[in-house]
Every structure is written in C-alpha cells, then in structure tokens.
mmCIF file of N, CA and C in Angstrom:
data_model
loop_
_atom_site.group_PDB
_atom_site.id
_atom_site.type_symbol
_atom_site.label_atom_id
_atom_site.label_comp_id
_atom_site.label_asym_id
_atom_site.label_seq_id
_atom_site.Cartn_x
_atom_site.Cartn_y
_atom_site.Cartn_z
ATOM 1 N N TYR A 117 110.445 73.060 100.681
ATOM 2 C CA TYR A 117 111.245 73.035 101.755
ATOM 3 C C TYR A 117 112.221 74.191 101.562
ATOM 4 N N GLU A 118 112.910 74.341 100.378
ATOM 5 C CA GLU A 118 113.643 75.075 99.469
ATOM 6 C C GLU A 118 113.245 76.472 100.107
ATOM 7 N N ASN A 119 112.046 76.770 99.576
ATOM 8 C CA ASN A 119 111.472 78.438 99.303
ATOM 9 C C ASN A 119 111.507 78.889 101.094
ATOM 10 N N LEU A 120 111.154 77.650 102.295
ATOM 11 C CA LEU A 120 111.025 78.703 103.121
ATOM 12 C C LEU A 120 112.262 79.016 104.478
ATOM 13 N N LYS A 121 113.336 78.116 103.691
ATOM 14 C CA LYS A 121 114.711 78.108 104.197
ATOM 15 C C LYS A 121 115.172 79.596 104.114
ATOM 16 N N TRP A 122 115.029 79.667 102.550
ATOM 17 C CA TRP A 122 115.657 81.055 101.704
ATOM 18 C C TRP A 122 114.837 82.111 102.713
ATOM 19 N N LEU A 123 113.481 81.812 102.601
ATOM 20 C CA LEU A 123 112.320 82.792 103.435
ATOM 21 C C LEU A 123 112.762 83.202 104.888
ATOM 22 N N LEU A 124 113.384 82.189 105.874
ATOM 23 C CA LEU A 124 113.767 81.998 106.832
ATOM 24 C C LEU A 124 114.832 83.252 107.121
ATOM 25 N N ILE A 125 115.916 82.100 106.459
ATOM 26 C CA ILE A 125 117.044 83.151 106.392
ATOM 27 C C ILE A 125 117.072 84.636 105.785
ATOM 28 N N LEU A 126 116.263 85.316 105.088
ATOM 29 C CA LEU A 126 115.549 86.167 105.079
ATOM 30 C C LEU A 126 114.893 87.150 105.929
ATOM 31 N N LEU A 127 114.173 86.894 107.016
ATOM 32 C CA LEU A 127 113.609 87.123 107.836
ATOM 33 C C LEU A 127 115.121 86.747 108.171
ATOM 34 N N LEU A 128 115.753 86.588 108.959
ATOM 35 C CA LEU A 128 116.113 86.522 109.898
ATOM 36 C C LEU A 128 117.039 87.084 110.062
ATOM 37 N N ILE A 129 117.787 88.134 108.376
ATOM 38 C CA ILE A 129 118.627 89.311 108.232
ATOM 39 C C ILE A 129 117.823 90.520 108.239
ATOM 40 N N ILE A 130 116.866 90.261 108.053
ATOM 41 C CA ILE A 130 116.122 92.379 107.418
ATOM 42 C C ILE A 130 115.502 92.779 108.798
ATOM 43 N N LEU A 131 114.694 91.850 109.543
ATOM 44 C CA LEU A 131 113.528 91.883 111.096
ATOM 45 C C LEU A 131 115.317 92.739 111.936
ATOM 46 N N PRO A 132 116.395 92.073 112.544
ATOM 47 C CA PRO A 132 117.420 92.937 112.631
ATOM 48 C C PRO A 132 117.616 94.198 112.656
ATOM 49 N N ILE A 133 118.018 94.146 110.867
ATOM 50 C CA ILE A 133 118.514 95.476 110.896
ATOM 51 C C ILE A 133 117.026 96.474 110.908
ATOM 52 N N ARG A 134 115.938 95.925 110.611
ATOM 53 C CA ARG A 134 114.726 97.178 110.385
ATOM 54 C C ARG A 134 114.043 97.681 111.861
ATOM 55 N N TYR A 135 114.766 96.426 113.017
ATOM 56 C CA TYR A 135 114.588 96.871 114.440
ATOM 57 C C TYR A 135 115.778 98.202 115.018
ATOM 58 N N SER A 136 116.736 97.516 114.597
ATOM 59 C CA SER A 136 117.883 98.684 114.774
ATOM 60 C C SER A 136 117.558 100.208 114.501
ATOM 61 N N ILE A 137 117.314 100.402 113.604
ATOM 62 C CA ILE A 137 117.110 101.609 112.479
ATOM 63 C C ILE A 137 116.258 101.566 113.429
ATOM 64 N N GLU A 138 114.908 101.136 114.207
ATOM 65 C CA GLU A 138 113.519 101.621 114.691
ATOM 66 C C GLU A 138 114.624 102.111 116.043
ATOM 67 N N ARG A 139 115.713 101.795 116.321
ATOM 68 C CA ARG A 139 115.542 102.118 118.259
ATOM 69 C C ARG A 139 116.967 103.300 117.354
ATOM 70 N N LEU A 140 117.560 103.814 116.637
ATOM 71 C CA LEU A 140 118.191 104.312 116.188
ATOM 72 C C LEU A 140 117.616 105.864 116.588
ATOM 73 N N LYS A 141 116.199 105.694 115.829
ATOM 74 C CA LYS A 141 115.016 107.270 115.743
ATOM 75 C C LYS A 141 115.701 107.755 115.218
ATOM 76 N N LEU A 142 114.863 107.344 113.958
ATOM 77 C CA LEU A 142 115.736 108.586 113.197
ATOM 78 C C LEU A 142 114.805 109.363 112.723
ATOM 79 N N PHE A 143 113.194 108.807 112.838
ATOM 80 C CA PHE A 143 112.012 108.767 112.806
ATOM 81 C C PHE A 143 111.240 109.721 113.596
ATOM 82 N N ASN A 144 112.217 110.268 114.683
ATOM 83 C CA ASN A 144 111.560 110.646 116.152
ATOM 84 C C ASN A 144 110.880 111.862 115.912
ATOM 85 N N ILE A 145 109.369 111.684 115.585
ATOM 86 C CA ILE A 145 108.279 113.230 115.879
ATOM 87 C C ILE A 145 108.750 113.859 116.830
ATOM 88 N N GLU A 146 108.970 113.606 118.071
ATOM 89 C CA GLU A 146 108.780 114.541 119.776
ATOM 90 C C GLU A 146 109.498 115.130 119.055
ATOM 91 N N ASN A 147 110.702 115.414 118.460
ATOM 92 C CA ASN A 147 111.877 116.572 118.792
ATOM 93 C C ASN A 147 111.242 117.332 117.267
ATOM 94 N N GLN A 148 110.413 117.065 117.148
ATOM 95 C CA GLN A 148 109.660 118.200 115.668
ATOM 96 C C GLN A 148 108.940 119.759 116.526
ATOM 97 N N GLU A 149 109.744 120.992 115.775
ATOM 98 C CA GLU A 149 109.328 122.265 116.578
ATOM 99 C C GLU A 149 107.856 122.438 116.633
ATOM 100 N N TRP A 150 106.918 121.742 115.591
ATOM 101 C CA TRP A 150 105.675 121.424 115.882
ATOM 102 C C TRP A 150 104.691 120.781 117.030
ATOM 103 N N VAL A 151 105.751 120.355 117.256
ATOM 104 C CA VAL A 151 105.473 119.124 118.627
ATOM 105 C C VAL A 151 105.703 119.468 119.824
ATOM 106 N N GLU A 152 106.868 120.184 120.218
ATOM 107 C CA GLU A 152 106.817 121.247 121.335
ATOM 108 C C GLU A 152 105.546 122.767 121.475
ATOM 109 N N GLU A 153 105.066 123.304 120.023
ATOM 110 C CA GLU A 153 104.144 123.863 119.782
ATOM 111 C C GLU A 153 102.635 123.972 120.788
ATOM 112 N N ILE A 154 102.761 122.153 120.486
ATOM 113 C CA ILE A 154 101.278 121.638 120.948
ATOM 114 C C ILE A 154 101.364 120.862 122.567
ATOM 115 N N LYS A 155 102.736 120.767 122.988
ATOM 116 C CA LYS A 155 102.640 120.110 124.177
ATOM 117 C C LYS A 155 102.727 121.615 125.045
ATOM 118 N N SER A 156 102.672 122.891 124.379
ATOM 119 C CA SER A 156 102.554 124.209 125.278
ATOM 120 C C SER A 156 101.031 124.916 124.948
ATOM 121 N N ILE A 157 100.065 124.204 124.680
ATOM 122 C CA ILE A 157 98.703 124.383 124.344
ATOM 123 C C ILE A 157 98.153 124.215 125.830
ATOM 124 N N ASN A 158 97.731 124.955 126.135
ATOM 125 C CA ASN A 158 97.485 124.722 127.579
ATOM 126 C C ASN A 158 95.241 124.633 127.572
ATOM 127 N N CYS A 159 95.232 123.733 127.273
ATOM 128 C CA CYS A 159 94.566 122.793 127.198
ATOM 129 C C CYS A 159 93.559 121.620 128.155
ATOM 130 N N ASN A 160 92.488 120.791 128.694
ATOM 131 C CA ASN A 160 91.942 120.951 129.162
ATOM 132 C C ASN A 160 91.125 119.222 128.517
ATOM 133 N N LYS A 161 90.161 118.857 129.201
ATOM 134 C CA LYS A 161 89.104 118.249 128.770
ATOM 135 C C LYS A 161 87.827 118.714 128.460
ATOM 136 N N ASN A 162 87.954 120.165 128.301
ATOM 137 C CA ASN A 162 86.917 121.196 128.011
ATOM 138 C C ASN A 162 87.091 121.469 126.505
ATOM 139 N N THR A 163 88.763 121.564 126.214
ATOM 140 C CA THR A 163 89.127 121.934 124.814
ATOM 141 C C THR A 163 89.117 121.297 123.683
ATOM 142 N N ILE A 164 88.416 122.127 122.255
ATOM 143 C CA ILE A 164 88.632 121.482 121.304
ATOM 144 C C ILE A 164 89.431 122.251 120.515
ATOM 145 N N ILE A 165 89.897 121.881 119.143
ATOM 146 C CA ILE A 165 90.644 122.706 118.610
ATOM 147 C C ILE A 165 90.339 122.436 116.508
ATOM 148 N N LEU A 166 90.329 123.686 116.546
ATOM 149 C CA LEU A 166 89.466 122.933 115.444
ATOM 150 C C LEU A 166 91.076 123.858 114.234
ATOM 151 N N ASN A 167 91.237 122.937 113.000
ATOM 152 C CA ASN A 167 91.978 123.502 112.282
ATOM 153 C C ASN A 167 93.813 122.830 112.380
ATOM 154 N N ASP A 168 93.536 121.850 112.696
ATOM 155 C CA ASP A 168 94.718 121.526 113.360
ATOM 156 C C ASP A 168 95.413 120.503 112.222
ATOM 157 N N PRO A 169 96.613 120.578 112.084
ATOM 158 C CA PRO A 169 97.203 120.105 111.038
ATOM 159 C C PRO A 169 97.638 119.047 110.872
ATOM 160 N N HIS A 170 98.050 118.904 112.683
ATOM 161 C CA HIS A 170 98.694 117.938 113.092
ATOM 162 C C HIS A 170 97.516 116.987 114.123
ATOM 163 N N TYR A 171 95.881 117.031 113.588
ATOM 164 C CA TYR A 171 95.161 116.332 114.742
ATOM 165 C C TYR A 171 95.166 115.190 115.075
ATOM 166 N N ILE A 172 95.885 114.684 114.806
ATOM 167 C CA ILE A 172 95.861 112.842 115.311
ATOM 168 C C ILE A 172 96.875 113.172 116.395
ATOM 169 N N ASN A 173 97.862 113.561 116.193
ATOM 170 C CA ASN A 173 99.684 113.983 117.146
ATOM 171 C C ASN A 173 98.823 114.486 118.219
ATOM 172 N N THR A 174 97.441 115.721 118.119
ATOM 173 C CA THR A 174 97.786 116.592 118.828
ATOM 174 C C THR A 174 96.862 116.066 120.193
ATOM 175 N N MET A 175 96.085 114.983 119.708
ATOM 176 C CA MET A 175 95.236 113.605 120.740
ATOM 177 C C MET A 175 95.693 113.364 121.628
ATOM 178 N N PHE A 176 97.536 112.983 121.255
ATOM 179 C CA PHE A 176 98.575 112.065 121.919
ATOM 180 C C PHE A 176 99.318 113.013 122.575
ATOM 181 N N PHE A 177 99.573 114.104 122.294
ATOM 182 C CA PHE A 177 100.501 114.853 122.963
ATOM 183 C C PHE A 177 99.457 116.143 124.414
ATOM 184 N N THR A 178 98.225 116.071 124.128
ATOM 185 C CA THR A 178 97.709 117.102 125.141
ATOM 186 C C THR A 178 96.655 115.872 125.498
ATOM 187 N N SER A 179 95.836 116.701 126.277
ATOM 188 C CA SER A 179 94.290 115.831 127.219
ATOM 189 C C SER A 179 93.312 117.252 126.903
ATOM 190 N N CYS A 180 93.377 117.637 125.054
ATOM 191 C CA CYS A 180 92.040 117.999 124.752
ATOM 192 C C CYS A 180 91.210 116.947 124.703
ATOM 193 N N LYS A 181 89.614 117.556 124.827
ATOM 194 C CA LYS A 181 88.422 116.741 123.796
ATOM 195 C C LYS A 181 88.701 116.305 122.998
ATOM 196 N N ALA A 182 88.850 116.645 121.738
ATOM 197 C CA ALA A 182 89.055 116.414 120.253
ATOM 198 C C ALA A 182 90.243 117.937 119.676
ATOM 199 N N SER A 183 90.316 116.930 118.324
ATOM 200 C CA SER A 183 91.271 118.113 117.495
ATOM 201 C C SER A 183 90.474 117.650 116.396
ATOM 202 N N TYR A 184 90.484 118.665 115.213
ATOM 203 C CA TYR A 184 90.153 118.538 114.019
ATOM 204 C C TYR A 184 90.683 118.896 112.766
ATOM 205 N N SER A 185 90.740 118.846 112.470
ATOM 206 C CA SER A 185 91.849 119.076 110.625
ATOM 207 C C SER A 185 90.972 120.122 110.110
ATOM 208 N N TYR A 186 89.738 120.971 110.112
ATOM 209 C CA TYR A 186 88.746 121.039 109.216
ATOM 210 C C TYR A 186 88.193 122.160 110.305
ATOM 211 N N ILE A 187 86.875 123.196 110.290
ATOM 212 C CA ILE A 187 86.640 124.010 110.521
ATOM 213 C C ILE A 187 84.919 123.586 110.305
ATOM 214 N N PRO A 188 84.314 123.416 111.102
ATOM 215 C CA PRO A 188 83.347 123.066 111.060
ATOM 216 C C PRO A 188 82.114 124.253 111.127
ATOM 217 N N ASN A 189 81.174 124.573 110.755
ATOM 218 C CA ASN A 189 79.962 125.721 110.295
ATOM 219 C C ASN A 189 79.850 126.285 111.441
ATOM 220 N N GLN A 190 79.193 127.395 111.471
ATOM 221 C CA GLN A 190 78.872 128.319 112.571
ATOM 222 C C GLN A 190 77.883 127.267 113.380
ATOM 223 N N GLU A 191 77.235 126.673 112.890
ATOM 224 C CA GLU A 191 76.070 126.257 113.500
ATOM 225 C C GLU A 191 76.387 125.156 114.885
ATOM 226 N N ILE A 192 77.157 124.546 114.561
ATOM 227 C CA ILE A 192 78.111 123.921 115.429
ATOM 228 C C ILE A 192 79.093 124.546 116.401
ATOM 229 N N ILE A 193 79.690 125.079 115.993
ATOM 230 C CA ILE A 193 80.595 126.059 117.048
ATOM 231 C C ILE A 193 79.907 126.809 117.595
ATOM 232 N N LYS A 194 78.980 127.248 117.135
ATOM 233 C CA LYS A 194 77.746 127.784 118.658
ATOM 234 C C LYS A 194 77.343 126.873 119.267
ATOM 235 N N GLU A 195 77.366 125.889 118.882
ATOM 236 C CA GLU A 195 76.389 124.596 119.868
ATOM 237 C C GLU A 195 77.432 124.024 120.272
ATOM 238 N N LEU A 196 78.833 124.214 120.433
ATOM 239 C CA LEU A 196 79.866 123.369 120.979
ATOM 240 C C LEU A 196 79.891 124.687 122.013
ATOM 241 N N GLN A 197 80.058 126.403 121.950
ATOM 242 C CA GLN A 197 79.942 127.047 123.164
ATOM 243 C C GLN A 197 78.791 127.051 123.587
ATOM 244 N N GLU A 198 77.955 126.917 123.940
ATOM 245 C CA GLU A 198 76.586 126.502 124.496
ATOM 246 C C GLU A 198 77.060 125.660 125.402
ATOM 247 N N LYS A 199 77.626 125.025 124.639
ATOM 248 C CA LYS A 199 77.849 123.176 125.888
ATOM 249 C C LYS A 199 79.372 123.732 126.527
ATOM 250 N N LYS A 200 79.570 125.392 126.754
ATOM 251 C CA LYS A 200 80.858 125.462 127.450
ATOM 252 C C LYS A 200 81.958 124.596 126.914
ATOM 253 N N PHE A 201 82.134 124.691 125.963
ATOM 254 C CA PHE A 201 83.332 124.274 125.787
ATOM 255 C C PHE A 201 84.896 125.551 125.064
ATOM 256 N N GLU A 202 85.591 125.304 125.375
ATOM 257 C CA GLU A 202 86.737 125.683 125.166
ATOM 258 C C GLU A 202 87.115 126.071 123.595
ATOM 259 N N ILE A 203 86.779 126.469 122.568
ATOM 260 C CA ILE A 203 87.193 126.456 121.131
ATOM 261 C C ILE A 203 88.750 127.158 120.770
ATOM 262 N N LEU A 204 89.910 126.171 120.416
ATOM 263 C CA LEU A 204 90.971 126.990 119.692
ATOM 264 C C LEU A 204 90.527 126.542 118.943
ATOM 265 N N ILE A 205 91.507 127.388 117.453
ATOM 266 C CA ILE A 205 91.641 127.399 115.676
ATOM 267 C C ILE A 205 92.796 127.475 116.104
ATOM 268 N N PHE A 206 93.642 126.826 114.666
ATOM 269 C CA PHE A 206 94.926 127.309 114.724
ATOM 270 C C PHE A 206 94.953 127.388 113.055
ATOM 271 N N LYS A 207 95.810 129.099 113.518
ATOM 272 C CA LYS A 207 95.789 129.917 112.458
ATOM 273 C C LYS A 207 96.269 130.845 112.156
ATOM 274 N N ASN A 208 97.298 131.111 110.985
ATOM 275 C CA ASN A 208 98.307 132.072 110.611
ATOM 276 C C ASN A 208 99.624 131.166 112.168
ATOM 277 N N GLY A 209 99.550 129.846 111.550
ATOM 278 C CA GLY A 209 100.716 128.865 112.384
ATOM 279 C C GLY A 209 100.854 129.223 114.032
ATOM 280 N N LYS A 210 99.491 129.595 114.273
ATOM 281 C CA LYS A 210 99.076 129.821 116.221
ATOM 282 C C LYS A 210 98.094 129.179 116.472
ATOM 283 N N TYR A 211 98.444 128.601 117.580
ATOM 284 C CA TYR A 211 97.212 128.322 118.091
ATOM 285 C C TYR A 211 96.513 128.917 119.314
ATOM 286 N N GLN A 212 95.259 129.966 118.641
ATOM 287 C CA GLN A 212 94.637 130.959 119.583
ATOM 288 C C GLN A 212 93.125 130.269 119.535
ATOM 289 N N GLU A 213 92.586 131.139 120.704
ATOM 290 C CA GLU A 213 91.282 130.945 121.586
ATOM 291 C C GLU A 213 90.244 131.296 119.943
ATOM 292 N N TYR A 214 89.310 131.153 119.482
ATOM 293 C CA TYR A 214 87.951 131.366 118.772
ATOM 294 C C TYR A 214 87.329 132.041 118.905
#
C-alpha cells in the first residue's frame, strides 16, 4: 500500500500542473501563420488538396473533401478531374489550382 499511496500523491501533484500548462495554450497551433493560410483557402466538399504539408490540420480547418501529403500519378488526377473534383496543390509555399 505504500507504493500506491506515493503514486496517488504524485498524481495529485502532476495532473494539476499538466492541465494548467494546457490551459495556458502554449502549444496553440491556431496562431501559426500556416493555419491562417489554410483557413483562407476557398474550398468546398468537392475540393481535394494535394502535396499539403499540413494535410491532417487542413481537414480540420476547412470543408474540403480530402487533403493528401503527396501528389498522386497523372492517371488518378485525371480520374478525379473527370469526376468534377476541384484540385488544389501546395506548390512554392502557396495553395494553387492544379
């Protein structure tokens, strides 16, 4: 029981510290420049973004259909265009039409 007692004491000290740091929002990604750029993208449920360095975050901050970290082969891109998807690509630090 001695170890359990110390574990509980340690948790009662560490957990409030952890949550206090989280509340300070030191790691708030919404203040970063690339988040503003992602939010400014004019996309809808018919938009697919390719070569996106922040592809996971893009899915949360926009209403686009999908965002990928790579550029698929031409055959897949052509198929997406035939299905009337709007394709954006991250190139030279900007999101632009494919």
